[in-house]
XYZ file of C-alpha atoms in Angstrom:
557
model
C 31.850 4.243 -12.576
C 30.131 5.698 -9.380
C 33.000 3.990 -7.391
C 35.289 6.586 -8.661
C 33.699 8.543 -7.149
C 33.122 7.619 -3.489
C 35.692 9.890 -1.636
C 37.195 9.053 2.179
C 34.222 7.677 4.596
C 35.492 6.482 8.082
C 35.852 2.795 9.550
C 34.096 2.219 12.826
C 36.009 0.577 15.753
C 34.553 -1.407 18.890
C 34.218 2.562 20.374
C 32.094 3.318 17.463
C 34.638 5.891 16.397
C 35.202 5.904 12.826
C 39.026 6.600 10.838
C 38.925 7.795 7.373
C 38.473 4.909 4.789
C 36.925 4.520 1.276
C 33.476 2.093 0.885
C 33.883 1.084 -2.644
C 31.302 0.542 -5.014
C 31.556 -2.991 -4.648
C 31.317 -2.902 -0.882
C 28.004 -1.253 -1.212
C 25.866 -3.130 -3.860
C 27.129 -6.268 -1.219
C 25.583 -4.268 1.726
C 22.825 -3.362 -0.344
C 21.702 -6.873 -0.858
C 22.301 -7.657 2.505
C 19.535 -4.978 2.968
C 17.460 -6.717 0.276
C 17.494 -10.137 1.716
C 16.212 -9.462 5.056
C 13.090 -7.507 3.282
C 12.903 -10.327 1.065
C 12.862 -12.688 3.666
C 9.969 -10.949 4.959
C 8.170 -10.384 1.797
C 4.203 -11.959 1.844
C 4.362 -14.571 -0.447
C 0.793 -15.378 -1.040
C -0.392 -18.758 0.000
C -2.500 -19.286 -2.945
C 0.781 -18.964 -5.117
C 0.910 -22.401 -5.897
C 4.831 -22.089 -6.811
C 7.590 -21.911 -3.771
C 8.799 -18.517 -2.934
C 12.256 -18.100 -4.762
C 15.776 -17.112 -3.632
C 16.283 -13.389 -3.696
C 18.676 -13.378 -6.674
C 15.955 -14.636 -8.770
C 13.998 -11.477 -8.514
C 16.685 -9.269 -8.325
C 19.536 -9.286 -10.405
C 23.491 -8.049 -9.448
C 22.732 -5.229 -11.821
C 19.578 -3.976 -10.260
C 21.445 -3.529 -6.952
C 23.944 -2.135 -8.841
C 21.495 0.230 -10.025
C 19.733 1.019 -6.497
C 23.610 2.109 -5.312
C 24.420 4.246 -8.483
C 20.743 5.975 -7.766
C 21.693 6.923 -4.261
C 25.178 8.103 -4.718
C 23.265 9.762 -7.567
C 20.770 11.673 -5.454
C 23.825 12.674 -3.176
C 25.857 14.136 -5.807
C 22.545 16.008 -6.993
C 22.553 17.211 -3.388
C 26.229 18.483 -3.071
C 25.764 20.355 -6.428
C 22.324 21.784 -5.102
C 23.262 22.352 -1.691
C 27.057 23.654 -2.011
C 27.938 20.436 0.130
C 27.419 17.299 1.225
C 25.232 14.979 3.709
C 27.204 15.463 7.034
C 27.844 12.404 9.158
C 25.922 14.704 11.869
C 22.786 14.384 9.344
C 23.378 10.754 8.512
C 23.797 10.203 12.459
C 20.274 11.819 13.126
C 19.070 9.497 10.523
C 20.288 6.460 12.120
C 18.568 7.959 15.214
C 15.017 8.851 14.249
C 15.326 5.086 12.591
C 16.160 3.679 15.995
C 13.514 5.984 18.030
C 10.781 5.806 15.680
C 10.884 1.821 14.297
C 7.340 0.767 14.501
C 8.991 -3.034 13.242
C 12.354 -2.845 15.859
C 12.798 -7.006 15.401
C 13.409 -6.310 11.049
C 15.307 -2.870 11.940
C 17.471 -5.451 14.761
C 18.210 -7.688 11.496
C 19.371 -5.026 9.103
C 21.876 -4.128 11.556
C 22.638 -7.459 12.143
C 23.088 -7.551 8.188
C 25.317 -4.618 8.492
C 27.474 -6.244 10.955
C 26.188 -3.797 13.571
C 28.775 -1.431 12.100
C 27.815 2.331 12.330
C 29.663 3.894 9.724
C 28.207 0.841 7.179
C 24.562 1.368 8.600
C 25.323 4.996 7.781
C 26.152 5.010 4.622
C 23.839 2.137 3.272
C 20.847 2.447 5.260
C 20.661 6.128 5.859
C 21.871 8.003 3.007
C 19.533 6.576 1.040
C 16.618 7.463 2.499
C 18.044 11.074 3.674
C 19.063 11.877 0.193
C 15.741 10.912 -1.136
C 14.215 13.092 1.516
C 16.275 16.252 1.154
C 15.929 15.912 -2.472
C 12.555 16.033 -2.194
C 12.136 18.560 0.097
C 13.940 20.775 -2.772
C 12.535 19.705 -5.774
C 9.841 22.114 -6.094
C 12.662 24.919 -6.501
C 13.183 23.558 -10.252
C 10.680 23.658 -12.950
C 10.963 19.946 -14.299
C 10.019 16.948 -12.244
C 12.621 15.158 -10.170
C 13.017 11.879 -12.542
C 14.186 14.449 -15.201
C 16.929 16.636 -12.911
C 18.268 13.125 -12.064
C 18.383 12.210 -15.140
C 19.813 15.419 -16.739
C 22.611 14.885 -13.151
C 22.950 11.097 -14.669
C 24.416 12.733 -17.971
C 26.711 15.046 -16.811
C 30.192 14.983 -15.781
C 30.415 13.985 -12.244
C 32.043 15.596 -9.808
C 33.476 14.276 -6.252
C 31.598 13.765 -3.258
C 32.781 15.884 -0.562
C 34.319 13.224 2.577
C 32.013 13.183 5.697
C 34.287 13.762 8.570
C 33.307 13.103 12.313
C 32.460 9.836 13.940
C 29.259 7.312 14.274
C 27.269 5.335 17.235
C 25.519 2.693 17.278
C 21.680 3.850 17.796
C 19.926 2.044 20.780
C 16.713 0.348 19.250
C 13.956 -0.270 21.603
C 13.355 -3.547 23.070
C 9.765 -3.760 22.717
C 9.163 -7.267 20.539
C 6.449 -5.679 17.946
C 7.185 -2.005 18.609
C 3.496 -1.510 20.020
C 1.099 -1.957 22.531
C -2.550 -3.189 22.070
C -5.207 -1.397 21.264
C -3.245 1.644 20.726
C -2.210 4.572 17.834
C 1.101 5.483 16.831
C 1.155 8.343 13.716
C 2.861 7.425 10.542
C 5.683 9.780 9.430
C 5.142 12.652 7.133
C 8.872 13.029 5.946
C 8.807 12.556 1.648
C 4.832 10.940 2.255
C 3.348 10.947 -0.977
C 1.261 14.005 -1.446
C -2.407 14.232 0.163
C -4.846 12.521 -1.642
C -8.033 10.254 -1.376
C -9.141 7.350 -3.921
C -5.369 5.728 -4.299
C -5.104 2.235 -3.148
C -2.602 0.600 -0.971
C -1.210 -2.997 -0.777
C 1.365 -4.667 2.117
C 4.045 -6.489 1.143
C 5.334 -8.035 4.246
C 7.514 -5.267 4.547
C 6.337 -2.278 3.229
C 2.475 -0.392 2.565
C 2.562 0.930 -1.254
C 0.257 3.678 -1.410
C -0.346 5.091 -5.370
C -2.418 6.979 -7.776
C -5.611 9.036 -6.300
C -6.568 12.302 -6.389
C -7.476 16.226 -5.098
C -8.970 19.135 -5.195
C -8.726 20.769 -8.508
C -9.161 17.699 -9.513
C -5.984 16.553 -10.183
C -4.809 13.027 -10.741
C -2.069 11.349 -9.393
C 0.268 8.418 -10.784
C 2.540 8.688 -7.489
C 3.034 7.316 -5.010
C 5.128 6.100 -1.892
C 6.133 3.194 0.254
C 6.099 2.632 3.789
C 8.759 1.071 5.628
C 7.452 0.705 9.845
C 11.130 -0.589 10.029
C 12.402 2.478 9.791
C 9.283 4.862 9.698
C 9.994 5.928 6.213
C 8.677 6.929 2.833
C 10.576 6.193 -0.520
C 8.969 7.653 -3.304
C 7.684 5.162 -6.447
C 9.133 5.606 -9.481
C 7.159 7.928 -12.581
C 9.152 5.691 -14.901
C 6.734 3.816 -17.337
C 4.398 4.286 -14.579
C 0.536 4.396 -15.595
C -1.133 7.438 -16.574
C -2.929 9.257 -13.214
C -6.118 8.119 -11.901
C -8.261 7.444 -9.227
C -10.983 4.588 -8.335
C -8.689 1.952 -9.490
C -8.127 -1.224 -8.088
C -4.806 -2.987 -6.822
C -3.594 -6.408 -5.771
C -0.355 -7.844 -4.377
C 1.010 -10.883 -5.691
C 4.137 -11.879 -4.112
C 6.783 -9.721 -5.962
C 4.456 -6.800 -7.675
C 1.702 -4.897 -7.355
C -0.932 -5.059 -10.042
C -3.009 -1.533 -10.556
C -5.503 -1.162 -12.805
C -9.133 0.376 -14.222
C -10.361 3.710 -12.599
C -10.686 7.265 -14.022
C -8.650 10.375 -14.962
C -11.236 12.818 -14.331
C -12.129 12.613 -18.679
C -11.944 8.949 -19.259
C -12.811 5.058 -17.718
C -9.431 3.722 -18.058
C -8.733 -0.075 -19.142
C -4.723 0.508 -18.878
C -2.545 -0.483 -15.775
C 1.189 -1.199 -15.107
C 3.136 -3.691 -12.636
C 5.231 -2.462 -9.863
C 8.131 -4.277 -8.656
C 9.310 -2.254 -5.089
C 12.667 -3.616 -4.994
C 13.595 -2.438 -8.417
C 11.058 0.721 -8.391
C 10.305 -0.187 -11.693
C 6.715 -0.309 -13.758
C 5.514 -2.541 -16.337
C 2.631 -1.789 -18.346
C -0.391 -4.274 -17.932
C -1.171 -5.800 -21.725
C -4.492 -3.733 -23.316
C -4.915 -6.913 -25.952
C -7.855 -8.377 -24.423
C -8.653 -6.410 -21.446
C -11.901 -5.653 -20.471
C -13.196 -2.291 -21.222
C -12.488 0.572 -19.228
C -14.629 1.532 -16.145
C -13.963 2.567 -12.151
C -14.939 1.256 -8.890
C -15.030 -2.163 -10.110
C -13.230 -4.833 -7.732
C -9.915 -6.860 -8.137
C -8.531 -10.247 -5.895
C -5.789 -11.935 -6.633
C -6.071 -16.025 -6.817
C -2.005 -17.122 -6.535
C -1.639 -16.613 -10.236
C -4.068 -14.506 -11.795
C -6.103 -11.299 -10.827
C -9.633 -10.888 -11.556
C -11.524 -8.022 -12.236
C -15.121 -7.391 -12.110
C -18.165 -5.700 -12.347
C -17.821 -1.599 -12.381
C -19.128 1.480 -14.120
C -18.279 2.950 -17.466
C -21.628 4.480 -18.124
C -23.489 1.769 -17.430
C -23.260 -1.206 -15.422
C -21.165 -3.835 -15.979
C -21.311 -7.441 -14.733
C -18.438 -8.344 -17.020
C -14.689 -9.038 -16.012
C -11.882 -10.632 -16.839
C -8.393 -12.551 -15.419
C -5.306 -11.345 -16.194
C -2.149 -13.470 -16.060
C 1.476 -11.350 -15.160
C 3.485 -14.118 -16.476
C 1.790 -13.960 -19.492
C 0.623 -10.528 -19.731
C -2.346 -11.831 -20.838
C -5.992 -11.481 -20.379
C -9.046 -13.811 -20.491
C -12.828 -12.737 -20.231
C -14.681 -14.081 -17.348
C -17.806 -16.116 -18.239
C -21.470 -13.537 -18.242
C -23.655 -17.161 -17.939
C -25.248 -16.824 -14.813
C -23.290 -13.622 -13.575
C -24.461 -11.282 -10.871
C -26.336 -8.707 -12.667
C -24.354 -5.831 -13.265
C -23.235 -3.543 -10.672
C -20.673 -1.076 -9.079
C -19.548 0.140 -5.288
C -19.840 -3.611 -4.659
C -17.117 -5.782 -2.559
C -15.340 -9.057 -3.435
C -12.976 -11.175 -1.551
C -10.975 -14.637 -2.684
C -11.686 -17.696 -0.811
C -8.758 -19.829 -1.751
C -11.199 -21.285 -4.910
C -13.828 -18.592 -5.942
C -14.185 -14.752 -5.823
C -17.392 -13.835 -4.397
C -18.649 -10.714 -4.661
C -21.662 -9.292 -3.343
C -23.536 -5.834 -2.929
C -23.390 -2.635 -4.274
C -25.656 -0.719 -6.512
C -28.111 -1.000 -9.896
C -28.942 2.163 -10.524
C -30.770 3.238 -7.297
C -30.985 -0.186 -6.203
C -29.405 -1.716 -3.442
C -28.614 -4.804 -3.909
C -28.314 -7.743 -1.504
C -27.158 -10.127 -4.161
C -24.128 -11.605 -5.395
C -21.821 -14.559 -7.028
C -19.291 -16.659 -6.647
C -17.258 -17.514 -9.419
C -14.681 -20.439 -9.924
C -11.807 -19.647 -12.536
C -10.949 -23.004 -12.780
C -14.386 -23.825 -14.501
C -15.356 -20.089 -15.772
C -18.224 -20.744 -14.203
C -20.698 -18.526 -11.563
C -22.996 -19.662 -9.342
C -25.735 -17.247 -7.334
C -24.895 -16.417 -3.180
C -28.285 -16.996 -1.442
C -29.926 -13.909 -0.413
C -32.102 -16.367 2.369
C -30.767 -14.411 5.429
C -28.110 -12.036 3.783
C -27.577 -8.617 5.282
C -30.086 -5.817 3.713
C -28.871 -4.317 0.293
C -25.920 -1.759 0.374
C -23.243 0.019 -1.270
C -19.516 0.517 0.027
C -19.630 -2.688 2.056
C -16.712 -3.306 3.432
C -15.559 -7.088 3.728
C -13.254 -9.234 4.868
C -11.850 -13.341 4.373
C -11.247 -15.237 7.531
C -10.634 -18.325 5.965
C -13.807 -20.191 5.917
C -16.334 -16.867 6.057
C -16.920 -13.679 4.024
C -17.908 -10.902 6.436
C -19.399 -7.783 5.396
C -20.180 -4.977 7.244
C -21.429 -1.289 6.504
C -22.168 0.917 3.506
C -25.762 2.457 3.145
C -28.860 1.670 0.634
C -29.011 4.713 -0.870
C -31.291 6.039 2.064
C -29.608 4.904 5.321
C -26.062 4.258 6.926
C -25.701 0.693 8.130
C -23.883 -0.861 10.895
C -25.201 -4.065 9.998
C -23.809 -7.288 8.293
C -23.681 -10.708 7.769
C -21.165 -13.708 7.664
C -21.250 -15.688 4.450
C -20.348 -19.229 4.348
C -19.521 -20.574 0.652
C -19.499 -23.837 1.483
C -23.048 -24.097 2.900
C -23.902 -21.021 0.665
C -25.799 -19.777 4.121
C -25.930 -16.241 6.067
C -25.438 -15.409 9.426
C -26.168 -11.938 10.724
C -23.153 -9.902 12.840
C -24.490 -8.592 16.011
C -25.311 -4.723 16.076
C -24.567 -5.250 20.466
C -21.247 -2.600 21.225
C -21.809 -2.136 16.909
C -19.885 1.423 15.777
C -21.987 3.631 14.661
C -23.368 3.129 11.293
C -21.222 4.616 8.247
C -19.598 3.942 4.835
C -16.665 4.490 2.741
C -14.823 3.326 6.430
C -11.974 0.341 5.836
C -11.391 -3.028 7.243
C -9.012 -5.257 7.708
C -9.159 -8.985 8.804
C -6.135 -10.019 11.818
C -6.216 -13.621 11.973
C -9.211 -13.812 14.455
C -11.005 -10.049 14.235
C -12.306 -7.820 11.803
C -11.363 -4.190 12.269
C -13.153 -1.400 10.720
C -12.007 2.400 11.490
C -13.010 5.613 10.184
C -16.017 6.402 7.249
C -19.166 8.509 7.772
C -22.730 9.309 8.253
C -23.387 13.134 6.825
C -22.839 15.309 9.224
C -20.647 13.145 10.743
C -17.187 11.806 9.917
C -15.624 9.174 12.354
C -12.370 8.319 13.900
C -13.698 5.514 15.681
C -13.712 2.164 15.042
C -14.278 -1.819 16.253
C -13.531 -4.840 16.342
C -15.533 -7.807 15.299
C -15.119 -11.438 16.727
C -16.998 -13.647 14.720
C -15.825 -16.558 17.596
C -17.927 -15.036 19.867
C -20.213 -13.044 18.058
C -19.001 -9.669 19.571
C -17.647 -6.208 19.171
C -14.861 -3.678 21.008
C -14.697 -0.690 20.777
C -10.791 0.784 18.862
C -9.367 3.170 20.876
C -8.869 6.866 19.913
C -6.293 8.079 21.788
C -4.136 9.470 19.346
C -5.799 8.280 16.544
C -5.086 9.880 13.173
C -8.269 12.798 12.469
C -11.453 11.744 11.599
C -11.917 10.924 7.702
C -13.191 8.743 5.237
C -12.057 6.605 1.892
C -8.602 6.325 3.867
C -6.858 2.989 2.611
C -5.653 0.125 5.064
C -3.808 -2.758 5.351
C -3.025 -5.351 7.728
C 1.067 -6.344 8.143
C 0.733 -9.077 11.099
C 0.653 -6.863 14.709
C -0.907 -3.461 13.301
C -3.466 -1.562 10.643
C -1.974 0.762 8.784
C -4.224 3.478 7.755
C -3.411 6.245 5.390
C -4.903 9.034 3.656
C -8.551 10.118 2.731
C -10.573 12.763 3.150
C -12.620 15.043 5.925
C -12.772 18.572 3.962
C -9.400 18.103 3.396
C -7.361 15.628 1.930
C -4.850 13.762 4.243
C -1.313 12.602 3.770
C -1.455 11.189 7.001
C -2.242 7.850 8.765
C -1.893 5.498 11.963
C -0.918 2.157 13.021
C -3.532 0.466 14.954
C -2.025 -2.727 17.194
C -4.231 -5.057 17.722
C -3.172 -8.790 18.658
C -2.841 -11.314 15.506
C -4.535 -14.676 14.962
C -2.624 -15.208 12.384
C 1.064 -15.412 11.312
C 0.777 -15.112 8.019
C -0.731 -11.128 7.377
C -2.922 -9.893 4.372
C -1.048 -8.991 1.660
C -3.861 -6.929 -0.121
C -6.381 -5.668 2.178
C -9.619 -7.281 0.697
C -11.864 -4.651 2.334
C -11.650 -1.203 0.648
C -14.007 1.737 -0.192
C -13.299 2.918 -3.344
C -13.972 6.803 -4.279
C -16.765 8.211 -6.423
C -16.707 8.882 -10.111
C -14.436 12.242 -9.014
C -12.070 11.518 -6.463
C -12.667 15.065 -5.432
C -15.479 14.820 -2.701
C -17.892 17.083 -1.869
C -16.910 20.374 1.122
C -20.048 19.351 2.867
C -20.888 15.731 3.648
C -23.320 14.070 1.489
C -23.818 10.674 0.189
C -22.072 10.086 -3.113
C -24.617 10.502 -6.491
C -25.377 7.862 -8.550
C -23.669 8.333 -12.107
């Protein structure tokens, strides 16, 4: 057992000294889901789940904290037999520092320490060593020929040896005392310490705690099935799991459902894919989406997620498709979407869940633009036609957004122009409303968008020969736009990812020339307390996630 060996820590005091004292095992997998139940607290459960959100000890057992423990005592051991020592208490004290300075969430770091007791030498130990071992480690791995996953598991079989004892003494870090840890209308960067690698054509999901970025691609190409998640708590990146993970790709499509993410679909640079896996964050573990069923492979298709299925739709595979299908997680099961009155086939096209029906809308036929769409109603398997009687001018890459009781889309281009038009979409009335161009950004596609509670925010995207790092925001209340600032907002790009976590936008990645493993948080104020768990607006990447060195609209297929 790891326990045996945990050598002499130190216990803190009121002065924040600490005398030499062993943690035991035990000790830590109880700290550890202290940890767990304040993220867990936070996690989005979605409010079309029709079930009640469960205790935390229903989704995560006593042995999978168990496990999270062994893993970072793991990766320390790995780094005293790399390194000819150990983590110092000087390292794990900068650690609880840069935490402290550079919390974009202080009020969820304030409860982890609360969680900790406020105790420096526990918030040492089970807070920061795990993320500074996974960071060092990572910052070495590239010294040794086989991937990380394998040296830890080759470290996992041998003997183990003792952990060198941390001497010195802890503090407290002060954490600042702003409520949200931002200030309107302004950028903060995202770390780069262990980000996944740069990359454009992944998706990303919030979870109420955390942005999972995964898959993509680069220049080469190459294909990615990594990934990374984002903690603003502690401005940190913990790498996903390659275990069982699904193969690399790009131009797939992802969804959040309460306790996992759901990837699936896109392309591997050879091959439409019709595979996809499950990702639980606080296990770090993957479960491969059934293929019995599915719908056949394809790329920039579009997902939502209804409480207790996700759909999938439309796409290209070498032609296009106005097929789909919903898959189940409890299940693992899949069931094909009704083709009776269906939108015509399509791809680049945008969908968003109302609380009853996916509507989609947009995208291309060939070289047609289309200004069409559907809404569709699992519940009866059944479509039925949006009006075009007023609906924004036929695009591609719309993005789009759900406020509650609209669809807003905004964007893209017809295969000729860039648009910065759009149009607000009521189901119930099935009617059209256009969004004022007044204050409008400038026209562009493959931007991102994110709805607050009360404003649509779109950032970044591009009109050939230009590539923006502006953005606005729409209020559909009054019909208006403002313009996002861009002081210190992350370099111009497009196909970044974004998501929405309740006071900011998170936006990561994408591409300008060269790919980006970088990103911003956008504060903005929030209508709403409850934030979006998937961001329903997203550009997805062309066939090759590799884009062209000089700007120019994507081709057909």
């Amino acid at each position: 057992m790891l326990a045996g060996t945990l050598l002499a820590f130190f216990r803190p005091v009121p002065e924040a000294n600490v005398s030499p004292r062993n943690l035991t095992f035990a000790e830590r997998v109880a700290y550890q889901r202290a940890i767990e139940e304040v993220y867990w607290r936070h996690r989005i459960w979605p409010e079309e789940r029709p079930d009640p959100k469960p205790p935390l000890d229903s989704v995560m057992s006593h042995a999978q904290l168990k496990k999270k423990v062994t893993e970072y005592l793991r990766d320390s051991e790995m780094l005293q037999r790399f390194r000819n020592g150990p983590i110092t208490a000087e390292q794990l004290q900068a650690e609880m520092d840069r935490m402290a300075s550079h919390t974009k969430d202080p009020d969820v770091l304030r409860e982890i320490f609360r969680a900790l007791g406020n105790n420096p030498f526990v918030i040492a130990e089970c807070l920061a060593r795990p993320v500074l071992a996974d960071g060092l480690l990572r910052k070495i791995h590239d010294d040794y020929q086989e991937p990380l996953d394998f040296q830890r598991g080759s470290v996992e079989n041998q003997k183990r040896k003792s952990v060198a004892a941390v001497t010195g003494s802890y503090s407290l870090p002060i954490i600042t005392t702003a409520p949200n840890g931002c200030v309107e209308d302004t950028w903060t960067a995202t770390g780069t310490t262990n980000a996944p690698s740069a990359r454009a054509g992944h998706t990303a999901v919030w979870t109420g705690s955390e942005m999972i970025v995964w898959g993509g691609g680069a220049s080469g190409p190459v294909y990615f099935n990594t990934g990374g998640r984002y903690n603003p708590s502690t401005d940190s990146w913990t790498a996903t799991s390659t275990t069982n993970a699904p193969d690399a790709r790009a131009g797939h499509m992802a969804v959040w459902t309460g306790s996992e993410m759901i990837v699936w679909g896109g392309y591997n640079g050879s091959d439409n894919l019709n595979t996809g896996g499950r990702y639980n964050p606080g296990t770090d573990s993957w479960t491969a989406t059934s293929t019995a069923n599915a719908p056949g492979g394809r790329q920039e298709c579009t997902a939502v997620w209804t409480g207790s299925e996700m759909i999938v739709w439309g796409g290209f595979d070498g032609a296009y498709l106005n097929t789909g299908a919903r898959y189940n997680p409890s299940m693992d099961s899949w069931t094909a979407t009704s083709t009776t009155n269906a939108p015509q086939g399509r791809y680049e096209h945008t969908a968003v869940w109302s609380g009853s029906e996916m509507i989609v809308w947009g995208g291309f036929f060939r070289g047609d633009a289309l200004n069409n769409g559907g809404k569709y109603n699992p519940g009866t398997d059944s479509w039925t036609a949006t009006s075009t009687t007023g609906a924004p001018a036929g695009r591609g890459f719309p993005s789009s957004v759900w406020t509650g009781s609209e669809m807003i889309v905004w964007g893209g281009w017809d295969d000729h122009d860039f648009l910065n038009t759009g149009g607000r979409y009521k189901p119930g009335t099935d009617t059209w409303t256009a969004t004022s161009t007044t204050d409008a950004p400038t026209n562009r596609f493959q931007h991102t968008a994110v709805w607050t509670g009360s404003e649509m925010i779109v950032w970044g995207g591009w009109n050939p020969p230009n590539i923006f790092n502006t953005g606005g925001k729409y209020n559909p209340g009054t019909d208006s736009w403002t313009a996002t600032s861009t002081t210190d907002a992350p370099t111009a790009r497009y196909v970044p990812m974004a998501v929405w976590t309740g006071s900011e936008m998170i936006v990561w990645g994408g591409y300008n020339g060269s790919y980006f493993n970088t990103g911003g948080r956008y504060c903005a104020p929030s209508g709403s307390p409850t934030p979006t768990a998937t961001p329903t607006a997203t550009t997805t990447p062309r066939a090759t996630p590799v884009p062209r060195s000089r700007p120019t609209p994507p081709p057909r297929p």
